[in-house]
Short mmCIF file of C-alpha atoms and ligand atoms in Angstrom, two decimals:
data_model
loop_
_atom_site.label_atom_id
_atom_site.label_comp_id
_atom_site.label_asym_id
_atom_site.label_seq_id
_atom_site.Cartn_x
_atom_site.Cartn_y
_atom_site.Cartn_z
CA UNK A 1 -32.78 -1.53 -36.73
CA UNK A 2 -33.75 2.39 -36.35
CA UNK A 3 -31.29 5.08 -35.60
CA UNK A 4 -31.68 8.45 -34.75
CA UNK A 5 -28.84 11.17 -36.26
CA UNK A 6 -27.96 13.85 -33.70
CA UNK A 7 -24.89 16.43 -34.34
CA UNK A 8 -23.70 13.91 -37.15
CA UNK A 9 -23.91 10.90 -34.48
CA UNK A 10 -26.15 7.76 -34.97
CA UNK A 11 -27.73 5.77 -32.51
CA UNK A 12 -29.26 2.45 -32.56
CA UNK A 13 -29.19 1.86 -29.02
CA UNK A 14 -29.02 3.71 -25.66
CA UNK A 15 -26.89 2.80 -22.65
CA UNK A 16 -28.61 3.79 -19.42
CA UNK A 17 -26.97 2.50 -16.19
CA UNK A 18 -25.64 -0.48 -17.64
CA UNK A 19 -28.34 -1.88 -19.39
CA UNK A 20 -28.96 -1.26 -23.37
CA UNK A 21 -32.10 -0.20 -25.14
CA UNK A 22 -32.42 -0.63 -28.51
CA UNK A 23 -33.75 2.60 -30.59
CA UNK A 24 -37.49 2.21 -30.56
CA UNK A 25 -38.94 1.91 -34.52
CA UNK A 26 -42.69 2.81 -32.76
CA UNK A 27 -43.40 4.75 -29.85
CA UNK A 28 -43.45 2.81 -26.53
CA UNK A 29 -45.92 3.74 -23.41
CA UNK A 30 -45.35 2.99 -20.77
CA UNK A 31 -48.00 3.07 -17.94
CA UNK A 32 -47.44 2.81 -14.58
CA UNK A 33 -50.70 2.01 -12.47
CA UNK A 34 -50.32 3.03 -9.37
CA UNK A 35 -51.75 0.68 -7.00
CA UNK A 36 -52.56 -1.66 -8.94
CA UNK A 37 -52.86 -5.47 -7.43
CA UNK A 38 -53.52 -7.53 -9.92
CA UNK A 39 -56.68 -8.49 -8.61
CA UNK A 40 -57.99 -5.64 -9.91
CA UNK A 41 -57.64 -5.87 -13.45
CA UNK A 42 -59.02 -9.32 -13.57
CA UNK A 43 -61.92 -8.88 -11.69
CA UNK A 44 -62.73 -5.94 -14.07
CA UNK A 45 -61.98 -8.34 -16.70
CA UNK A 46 -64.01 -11.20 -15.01
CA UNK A 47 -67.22 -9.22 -14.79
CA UNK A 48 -67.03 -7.93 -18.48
CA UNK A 49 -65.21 -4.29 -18.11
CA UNK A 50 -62.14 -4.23 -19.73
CA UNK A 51 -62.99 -5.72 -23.00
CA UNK A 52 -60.21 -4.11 -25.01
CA UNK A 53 -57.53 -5.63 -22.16
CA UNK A 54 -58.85 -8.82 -22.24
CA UNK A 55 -57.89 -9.38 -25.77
CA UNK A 56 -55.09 -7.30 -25.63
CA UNK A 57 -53.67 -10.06 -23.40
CA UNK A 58 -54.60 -13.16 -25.53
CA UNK A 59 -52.69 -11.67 -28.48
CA UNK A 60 -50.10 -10.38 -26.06
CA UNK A 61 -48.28 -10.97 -22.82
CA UNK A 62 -49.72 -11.18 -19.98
CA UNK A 63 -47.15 -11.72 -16.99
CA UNK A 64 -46.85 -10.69 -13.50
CA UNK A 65 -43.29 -9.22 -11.94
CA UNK A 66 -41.77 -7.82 -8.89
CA UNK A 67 -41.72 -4.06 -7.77
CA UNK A 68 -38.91 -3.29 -5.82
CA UNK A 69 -39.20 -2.87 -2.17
CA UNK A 70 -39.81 -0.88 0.13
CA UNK A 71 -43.34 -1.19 -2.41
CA UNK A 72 -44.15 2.36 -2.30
CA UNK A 73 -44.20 4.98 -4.94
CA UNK A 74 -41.64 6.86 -5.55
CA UNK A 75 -38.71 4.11 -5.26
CA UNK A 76 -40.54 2.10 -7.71
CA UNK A 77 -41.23 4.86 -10.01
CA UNK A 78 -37.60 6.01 -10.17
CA UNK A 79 -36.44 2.23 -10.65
CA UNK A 80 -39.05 1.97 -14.03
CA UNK A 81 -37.24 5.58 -14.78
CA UNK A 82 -33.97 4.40 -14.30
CA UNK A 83 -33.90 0.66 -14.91
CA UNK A 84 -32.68 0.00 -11.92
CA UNK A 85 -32.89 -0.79 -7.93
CA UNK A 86 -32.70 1.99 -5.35
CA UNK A 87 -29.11 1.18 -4.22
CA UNK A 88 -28.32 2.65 -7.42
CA UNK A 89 -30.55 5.42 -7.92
CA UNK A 90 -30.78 5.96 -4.35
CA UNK A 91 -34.46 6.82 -3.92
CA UNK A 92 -35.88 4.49 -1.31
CA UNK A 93 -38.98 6.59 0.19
CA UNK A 94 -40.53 9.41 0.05
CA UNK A 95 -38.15 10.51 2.71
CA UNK A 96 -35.81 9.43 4.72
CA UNK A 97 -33.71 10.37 8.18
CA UNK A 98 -29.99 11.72 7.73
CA UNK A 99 -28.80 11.25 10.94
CA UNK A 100 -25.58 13.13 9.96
CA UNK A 101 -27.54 16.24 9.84
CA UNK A 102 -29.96 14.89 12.32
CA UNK A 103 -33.15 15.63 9.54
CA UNK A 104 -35.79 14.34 8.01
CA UNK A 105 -35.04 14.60 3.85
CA UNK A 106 -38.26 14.82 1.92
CA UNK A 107 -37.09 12.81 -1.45
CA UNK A 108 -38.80 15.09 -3.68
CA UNK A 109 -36.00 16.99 -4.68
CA UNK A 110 -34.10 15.73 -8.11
CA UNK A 111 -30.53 16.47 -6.31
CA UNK A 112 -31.09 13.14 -4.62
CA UNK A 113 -31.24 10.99 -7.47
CA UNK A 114 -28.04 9.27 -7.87
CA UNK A 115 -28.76 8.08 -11.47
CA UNK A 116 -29.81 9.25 -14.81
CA UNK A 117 -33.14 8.10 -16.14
CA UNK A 118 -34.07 6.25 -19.11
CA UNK A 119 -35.72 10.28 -19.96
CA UNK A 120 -32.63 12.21 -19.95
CA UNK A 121 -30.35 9.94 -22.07
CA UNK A 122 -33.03 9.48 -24.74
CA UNK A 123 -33.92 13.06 -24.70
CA UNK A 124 -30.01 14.10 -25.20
CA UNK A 125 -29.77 11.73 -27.69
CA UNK A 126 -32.61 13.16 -29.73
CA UNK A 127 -35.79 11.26 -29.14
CA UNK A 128 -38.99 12.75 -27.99
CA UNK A 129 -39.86 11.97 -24.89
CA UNK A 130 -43.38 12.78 -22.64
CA UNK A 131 -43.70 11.88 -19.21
CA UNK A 132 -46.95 12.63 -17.47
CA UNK A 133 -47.65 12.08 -13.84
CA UNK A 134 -50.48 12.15 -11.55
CA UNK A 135 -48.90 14.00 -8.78
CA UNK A 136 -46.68 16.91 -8.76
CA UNK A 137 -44.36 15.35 -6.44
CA UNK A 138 -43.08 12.74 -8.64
CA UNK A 139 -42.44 14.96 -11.57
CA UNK A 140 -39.54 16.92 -10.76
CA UNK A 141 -37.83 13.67 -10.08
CA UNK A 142 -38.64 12.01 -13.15
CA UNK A 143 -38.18 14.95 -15.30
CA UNK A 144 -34.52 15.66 -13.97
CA UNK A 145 -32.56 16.60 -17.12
CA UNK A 146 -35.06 15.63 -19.62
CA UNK A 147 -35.75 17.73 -22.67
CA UNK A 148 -39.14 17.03 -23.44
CA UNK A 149 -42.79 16.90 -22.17
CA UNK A 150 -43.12 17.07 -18.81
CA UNK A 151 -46.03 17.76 -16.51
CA UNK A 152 -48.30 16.61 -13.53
CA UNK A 153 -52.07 16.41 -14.10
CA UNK A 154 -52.57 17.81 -10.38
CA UNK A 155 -50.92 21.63 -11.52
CA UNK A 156 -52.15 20.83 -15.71
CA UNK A 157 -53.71 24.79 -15.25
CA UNK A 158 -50.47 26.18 -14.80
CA UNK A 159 -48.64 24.83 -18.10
CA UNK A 160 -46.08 26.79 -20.15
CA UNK A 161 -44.29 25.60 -23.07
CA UNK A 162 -40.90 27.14 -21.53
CA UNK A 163 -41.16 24.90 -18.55
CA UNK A 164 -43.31 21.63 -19.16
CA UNK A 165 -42.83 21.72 -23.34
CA UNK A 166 -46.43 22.05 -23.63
CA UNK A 167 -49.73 23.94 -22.32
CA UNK A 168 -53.37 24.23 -22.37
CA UNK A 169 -53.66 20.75 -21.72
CA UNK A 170 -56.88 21.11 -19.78
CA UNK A 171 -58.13 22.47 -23.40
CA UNK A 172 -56.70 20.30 -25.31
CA UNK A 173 -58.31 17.19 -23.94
CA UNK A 174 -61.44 19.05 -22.83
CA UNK A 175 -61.60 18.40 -19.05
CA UNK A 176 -61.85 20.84 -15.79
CA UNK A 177 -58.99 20.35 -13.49
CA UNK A 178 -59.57 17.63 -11.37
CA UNK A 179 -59.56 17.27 -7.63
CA UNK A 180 -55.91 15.58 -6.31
CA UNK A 181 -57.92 13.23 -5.08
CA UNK A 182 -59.61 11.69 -7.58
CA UNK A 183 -60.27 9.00 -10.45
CA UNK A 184 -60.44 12.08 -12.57
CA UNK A 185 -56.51 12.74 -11.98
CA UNK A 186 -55.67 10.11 -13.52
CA UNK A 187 -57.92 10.12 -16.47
CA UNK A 188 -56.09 13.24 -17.51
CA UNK A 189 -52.98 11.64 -17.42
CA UNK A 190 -54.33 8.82 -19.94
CA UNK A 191 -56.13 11.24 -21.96
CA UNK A 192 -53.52 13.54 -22.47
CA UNK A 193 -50.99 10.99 -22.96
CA UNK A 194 -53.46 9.67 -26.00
CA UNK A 195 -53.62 13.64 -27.37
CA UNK A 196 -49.68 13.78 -27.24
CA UNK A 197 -49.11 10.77 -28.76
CA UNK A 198 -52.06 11.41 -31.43
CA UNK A 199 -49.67 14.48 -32.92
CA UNK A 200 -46.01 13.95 -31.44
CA UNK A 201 -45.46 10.33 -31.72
CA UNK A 202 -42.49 10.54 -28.96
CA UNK A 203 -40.38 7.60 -28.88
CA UNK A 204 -40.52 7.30 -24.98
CA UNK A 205 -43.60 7.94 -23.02
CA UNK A 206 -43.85 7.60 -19.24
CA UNK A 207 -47.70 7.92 -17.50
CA UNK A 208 -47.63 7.57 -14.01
CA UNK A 209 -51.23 7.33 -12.37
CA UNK A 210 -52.67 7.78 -8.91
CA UNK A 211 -53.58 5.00 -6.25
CA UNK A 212 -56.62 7.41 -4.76
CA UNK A 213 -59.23 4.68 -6.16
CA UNK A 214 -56.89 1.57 -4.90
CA UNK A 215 -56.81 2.87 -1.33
CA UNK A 216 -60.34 3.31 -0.88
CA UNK A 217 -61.90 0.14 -3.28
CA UNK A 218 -60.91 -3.41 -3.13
CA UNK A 219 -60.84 -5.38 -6.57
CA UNK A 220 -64.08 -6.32 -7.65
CA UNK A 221 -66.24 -2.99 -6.29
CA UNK A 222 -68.12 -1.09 -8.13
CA UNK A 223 -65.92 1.84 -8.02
CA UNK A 224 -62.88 -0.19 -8.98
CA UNK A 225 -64.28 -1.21 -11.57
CA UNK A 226 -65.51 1.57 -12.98
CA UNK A 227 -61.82 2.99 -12.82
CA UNK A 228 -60.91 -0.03 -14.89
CA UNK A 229 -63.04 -0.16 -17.58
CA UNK A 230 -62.17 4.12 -18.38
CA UNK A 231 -58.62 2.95 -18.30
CA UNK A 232 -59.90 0.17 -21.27
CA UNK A 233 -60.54 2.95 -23.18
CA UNK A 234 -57.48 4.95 -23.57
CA UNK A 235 -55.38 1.46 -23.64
CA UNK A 236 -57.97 0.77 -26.79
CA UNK A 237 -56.68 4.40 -28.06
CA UNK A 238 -53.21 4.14 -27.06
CA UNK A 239 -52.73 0.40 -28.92
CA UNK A 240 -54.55 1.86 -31.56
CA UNK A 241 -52.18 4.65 -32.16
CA UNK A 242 -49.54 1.85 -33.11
CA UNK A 243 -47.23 2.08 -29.72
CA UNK A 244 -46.05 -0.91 -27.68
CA UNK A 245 -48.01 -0.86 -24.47
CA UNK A 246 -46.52 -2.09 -21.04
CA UNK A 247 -48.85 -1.68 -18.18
CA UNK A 248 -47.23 -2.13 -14.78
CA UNK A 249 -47.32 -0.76 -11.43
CA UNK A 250 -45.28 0.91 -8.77
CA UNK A 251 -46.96 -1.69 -5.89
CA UNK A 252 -49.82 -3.88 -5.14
CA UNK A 253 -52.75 -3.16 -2.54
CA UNK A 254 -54.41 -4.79 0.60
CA UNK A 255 -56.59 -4.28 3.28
CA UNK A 256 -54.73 -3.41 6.64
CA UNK A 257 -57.58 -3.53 8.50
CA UNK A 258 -59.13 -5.27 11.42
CA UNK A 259 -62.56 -7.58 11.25
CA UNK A 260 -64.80 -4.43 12.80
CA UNK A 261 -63.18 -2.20 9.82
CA UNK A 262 -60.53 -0.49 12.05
CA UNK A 263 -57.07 0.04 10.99
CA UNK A 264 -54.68 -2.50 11.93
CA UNK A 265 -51.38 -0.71 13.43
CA UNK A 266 -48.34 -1.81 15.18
CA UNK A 267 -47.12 1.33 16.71
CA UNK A 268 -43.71 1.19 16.88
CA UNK A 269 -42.41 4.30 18.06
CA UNK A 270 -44.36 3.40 21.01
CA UNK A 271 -42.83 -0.43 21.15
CA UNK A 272 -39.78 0.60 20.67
CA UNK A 273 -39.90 3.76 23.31
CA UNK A 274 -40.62 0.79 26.15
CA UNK A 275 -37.34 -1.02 24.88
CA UNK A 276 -34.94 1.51 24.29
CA UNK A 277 -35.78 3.35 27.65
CA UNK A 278 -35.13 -0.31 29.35
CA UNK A 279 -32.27 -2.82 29.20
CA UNK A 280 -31.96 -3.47 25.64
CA UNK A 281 -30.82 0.72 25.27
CA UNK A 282 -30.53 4.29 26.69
CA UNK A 283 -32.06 6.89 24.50
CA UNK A 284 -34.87 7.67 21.95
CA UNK A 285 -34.90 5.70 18.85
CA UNK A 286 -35.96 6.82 15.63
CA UNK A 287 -39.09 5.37 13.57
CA UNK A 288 -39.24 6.41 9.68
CA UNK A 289 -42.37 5.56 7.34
CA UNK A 290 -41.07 6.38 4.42
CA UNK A 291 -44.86 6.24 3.07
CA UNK A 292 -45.30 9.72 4.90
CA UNK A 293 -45.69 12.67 2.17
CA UNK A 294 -48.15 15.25 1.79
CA UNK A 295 -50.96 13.31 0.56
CA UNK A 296 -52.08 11.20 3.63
CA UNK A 297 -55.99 11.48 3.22
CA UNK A 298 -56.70 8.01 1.87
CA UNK A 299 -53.71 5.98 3.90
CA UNK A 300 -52.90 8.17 7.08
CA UNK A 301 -49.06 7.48 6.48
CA UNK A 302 -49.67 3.79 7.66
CA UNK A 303 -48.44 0.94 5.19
CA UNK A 304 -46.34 -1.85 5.87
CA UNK A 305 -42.90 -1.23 5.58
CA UNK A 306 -40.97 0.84 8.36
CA UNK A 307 -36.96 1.54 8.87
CA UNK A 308 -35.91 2.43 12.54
CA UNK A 309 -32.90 4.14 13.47
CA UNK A 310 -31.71 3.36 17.01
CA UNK A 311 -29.02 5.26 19.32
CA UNK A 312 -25.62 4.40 19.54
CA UNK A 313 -24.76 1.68 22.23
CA UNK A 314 -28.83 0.02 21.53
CA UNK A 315 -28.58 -3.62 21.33
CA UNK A 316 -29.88 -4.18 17.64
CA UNK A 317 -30.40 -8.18 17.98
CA UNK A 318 -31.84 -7.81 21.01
CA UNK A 319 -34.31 -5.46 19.19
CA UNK A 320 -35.26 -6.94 16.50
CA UNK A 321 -35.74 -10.06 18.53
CA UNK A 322 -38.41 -8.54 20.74
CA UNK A 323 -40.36 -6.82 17.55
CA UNK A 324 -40.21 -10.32 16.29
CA UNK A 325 -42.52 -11.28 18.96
CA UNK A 326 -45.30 -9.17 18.17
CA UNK A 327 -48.38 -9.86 16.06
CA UNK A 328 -47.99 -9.03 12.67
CA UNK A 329 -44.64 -8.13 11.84
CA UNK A 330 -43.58 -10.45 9.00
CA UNK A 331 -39.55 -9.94 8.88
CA UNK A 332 -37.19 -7.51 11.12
CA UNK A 333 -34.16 -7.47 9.10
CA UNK A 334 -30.38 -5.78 9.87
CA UNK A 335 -29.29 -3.49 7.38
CA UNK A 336 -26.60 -4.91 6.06
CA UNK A 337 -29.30 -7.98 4.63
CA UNK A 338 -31.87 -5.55 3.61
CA UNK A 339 -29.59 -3.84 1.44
CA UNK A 340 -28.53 -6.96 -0.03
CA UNK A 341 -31.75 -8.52 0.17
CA UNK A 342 -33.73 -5.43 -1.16
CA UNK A 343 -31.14 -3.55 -3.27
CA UNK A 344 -31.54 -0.60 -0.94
CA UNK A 345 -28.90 2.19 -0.33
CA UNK A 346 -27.27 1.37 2.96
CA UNK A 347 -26.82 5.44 4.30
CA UNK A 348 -30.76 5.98 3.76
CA UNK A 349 -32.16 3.34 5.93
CA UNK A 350 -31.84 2.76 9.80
CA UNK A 351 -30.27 -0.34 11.80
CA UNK A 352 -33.12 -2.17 11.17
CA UNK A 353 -35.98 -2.51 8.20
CA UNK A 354 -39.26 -3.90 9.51
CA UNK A 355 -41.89 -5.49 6.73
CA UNK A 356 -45.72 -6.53 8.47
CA UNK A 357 -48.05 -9.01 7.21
CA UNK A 358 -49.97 -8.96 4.80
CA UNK A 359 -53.09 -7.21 6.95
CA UNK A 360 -51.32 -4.91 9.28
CA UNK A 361 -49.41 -1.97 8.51
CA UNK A 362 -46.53 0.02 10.64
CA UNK A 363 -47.42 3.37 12.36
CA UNK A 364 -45.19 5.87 14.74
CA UNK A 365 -47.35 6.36 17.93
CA UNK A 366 -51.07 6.80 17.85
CA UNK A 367 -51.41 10.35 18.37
CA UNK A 368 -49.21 11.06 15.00
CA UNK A 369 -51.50 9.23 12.64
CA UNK A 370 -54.86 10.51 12.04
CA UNK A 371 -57.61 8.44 10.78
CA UNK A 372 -60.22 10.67 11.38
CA UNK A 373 -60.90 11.08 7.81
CA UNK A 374 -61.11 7.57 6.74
CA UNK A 375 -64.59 6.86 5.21
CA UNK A 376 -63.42 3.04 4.36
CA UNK A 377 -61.24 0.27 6.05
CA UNK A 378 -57.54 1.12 5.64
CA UNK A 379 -56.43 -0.01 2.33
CA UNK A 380 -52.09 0.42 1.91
CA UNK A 381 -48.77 -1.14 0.73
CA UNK A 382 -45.44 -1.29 1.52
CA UNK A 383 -44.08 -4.89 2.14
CA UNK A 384 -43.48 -7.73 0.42
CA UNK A 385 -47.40 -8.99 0.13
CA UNK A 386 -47.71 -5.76 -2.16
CA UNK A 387 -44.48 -6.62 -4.41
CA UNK A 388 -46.32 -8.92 -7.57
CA UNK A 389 -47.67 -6.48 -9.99
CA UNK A 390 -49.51 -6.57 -13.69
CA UNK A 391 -46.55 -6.60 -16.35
CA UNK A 392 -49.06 -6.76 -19.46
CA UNK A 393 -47.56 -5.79 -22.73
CA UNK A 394 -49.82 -5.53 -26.14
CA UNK A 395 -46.86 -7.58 -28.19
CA UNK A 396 -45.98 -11.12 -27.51
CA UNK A 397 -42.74 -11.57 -25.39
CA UNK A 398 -41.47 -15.00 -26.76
CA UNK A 399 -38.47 -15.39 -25.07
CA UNK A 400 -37.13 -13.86 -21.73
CA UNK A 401 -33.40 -15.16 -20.71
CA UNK A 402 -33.25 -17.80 -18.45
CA UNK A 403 -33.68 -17.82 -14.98
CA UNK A 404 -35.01 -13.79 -15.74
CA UNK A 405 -36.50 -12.59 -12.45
CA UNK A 406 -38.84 -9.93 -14.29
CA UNK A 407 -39.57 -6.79 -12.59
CA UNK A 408 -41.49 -3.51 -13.07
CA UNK A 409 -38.45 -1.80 -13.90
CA UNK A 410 -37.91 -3.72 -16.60
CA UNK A 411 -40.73 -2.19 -18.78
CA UNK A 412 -38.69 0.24 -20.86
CA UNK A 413 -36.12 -2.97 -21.56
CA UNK A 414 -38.87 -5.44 -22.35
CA UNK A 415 -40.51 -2.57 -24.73
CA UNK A 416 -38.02 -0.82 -26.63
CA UNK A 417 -36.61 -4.33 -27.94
CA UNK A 418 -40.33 -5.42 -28.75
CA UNK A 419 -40.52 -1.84 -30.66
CA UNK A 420 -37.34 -2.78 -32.37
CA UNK A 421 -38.51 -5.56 -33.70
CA UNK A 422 -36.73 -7.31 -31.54
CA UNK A 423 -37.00 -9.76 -27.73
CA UNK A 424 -35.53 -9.15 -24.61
CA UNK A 425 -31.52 -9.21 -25.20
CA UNK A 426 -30.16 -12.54 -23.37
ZN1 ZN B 501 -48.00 4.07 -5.42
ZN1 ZN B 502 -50.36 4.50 -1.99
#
């Protein structure tokens, strides 16, 4: 087994929110593809575009596992971070309602992680570690307390050593900065995880992609597949290099649209306005998307998973009886089950969680979601149709306990034994 020395201490494993990882002997990627339904890699491997993967996977492991819900973003990227669910790390949306201070919390901000990630407690221990992200917005988050690498493709121009541990990435890999949205964004993130791991060799390293493509090209299109087979290339480079691979992703895709093309959207704010104004309550109730962040060009802020908070005295059965009835809506659960059901935290969701089907997603009112700019059929995530992901590792996995319910988050588990030498701990 490998150990690392730091201030006369030795380490041959790392305890991270009561799970163990082993000290990695090879470096261990780990890329999370953001968006990715598994549809997509194996049509680009059925029509002859990700040759490298496609024999990756015969010599490897090629699995599928669950994201955690609600299957957005940034909950799933904190649980791969952290190793665990959101009712321990706490981040469950991109924002959510504190009705104690009566606001909406954007969950950007690093104070509102509740646990430490896989990052910081391999960085203080001594190990390199480089995590690269897409977005800006996730990076803060993931790089709370690590002392590393560190960067988002979207601001790559505006590196410094003192700040993200490295700069003139743009250089270094020889692209322009790319558009947000864009394929481009997240070639940068593969390329210059392939550069750092060329001359570091960190023992941890996180890349975090976009969904821009995902949202906008079913599996199979031309476009998807051209995002694909550039992603076969750095995979070829990365396996090359000698590191343990796991490619996973934060949440699936599907079409939330209508036959004609149009978006397919239970408003609820709007449902629930013509309940709680009537018998079953008094005053205004409270619809959160927790999809909603800055970047709404490619889904509008519709996807399939909402949480509703409802005023004091409302009749919640009565409630989520009536939403039942509509068209769509898969499961209207109480909080108390969604927390258990989910692993959510209980003081960041509302009264009630509401997941839609498969090809309908959850919006506030009409006039608050604008799908002006859509130049394709609504394409978004959120519920459980979106929670099976890729889990494809470049090393065999023999042996997985029994009865193992495998899920995205447990990447950095699955890997650092496999780069021990070792297979998932029973
Ligand atoms: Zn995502
Ligand atoms: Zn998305």
């Amino acid at each position: 087994m490998s150990s690392k020395q730091k201030n006369g201490v030795r380490y041959d494993r790392v305890e991270v929110n009561s799970r163990t990882y082993p000290w990695p002997t090879s470096p261990v990627v780990v890329i999370c593809v953001d968006g990715s339904e598994p549809a997509y890699h194996e049509r680009a491997i059925a029509d002859g575009r990700m040759p490298f993967l496609e024999q990756m996977l015969e010599r490897g492991s090629d699995l599928r596992a669950d994201c955690v819900m609600p299957s957005f973003t940034n909950p799933n990227n904190l649980s791969i971070a952290t190793g665990v669910p959101p009712a321990v790390h706490g981040i469950c949306g991109n924002y959510f309602y504190d009705a104690d201070a009566d606001a909406e919390v954007m969950m950007n901000d690093p104070e509102l992680l509740r646990a430490p990630t896989l990052f910081s407690e391999f960085s203080a221990r001594g190990a390199s570690v480089t995590v690269i992200t897409a977005k800006d917005k996730l990076r803060r988050l993931l790089g709370r307390g690590l002392k590393g690498i560190c960067f988002s493709a979207e601001k790559s121009d505006q590196l410094t050593v003192e700040d993200h541990g490295i700069d003139k990435v743009l250089e270094r890999v020889g692209m322009d900065l790319p558009s947000v949205y864009s394929a481009e964004l997240s070639e940068l993130v593969l390329a210059a995880g392939v550069d750092v791991l060329e001359r570091d060799r960190p023992e941890l390293m996180y890349l975090s992609l976009t969904d821009y493509i995902q949202h906008k090209h079913a599996p199979g299109s031309k476009t998807a597949n051209d995002f694909y087979a550039m992603m076969d290339g750095y995979l070829a480079q990365l396996d090359a290099l000698g590191a343990v691979v796991v490619v996973t992703a934060d949440h699936g895709m599907n079409a939330k649209s209508a036959a004609d093309g149009s978006p397919q959207v239970i408003f609820l704010q709007t449902v629930l306005d013509g309940l709680t104004a009537g018998p079953l309550g008094t005053s205004t109730s409270r619809v959160v998307l927790p999809i909603t962040d800055p970047y709404t060009v490619h889904h509008g802020a519709l996807g399939s998973y909402a949480t509703l908070h409802l005023p004091k005295g409302t009749d919640v059965d009565g409630v989520a009886a009536e939403l039942r009835t509509l068209d769509g809506i898969e499961e209207v659960i109480g909080r108390e089950d969604a927390c258990r059901r989910f692993e959510l935290p209980a003081d960041r969701i509302g009264e009630l969680v509401v997941i839609a089907e498969r090809n309908t997603a959850l919006g506030t009112s009409p006039d608050r979601h604008d799908v002006s700019g859509f130049t394709e059929p609504l394409r978004s995530h959120g519920g459980l149709t979106e929670q099976r992901v890729p889990f494809l590792v470049n090393r065999k996995i023999t042996e997985l306990p029994a009865g193992h319910r495998l899920r995205n988050f447990d990447a950095y588990w699955v890997a650092t034994a496999l780069a021990s030498g070792q297979q998932p701990p029973n």
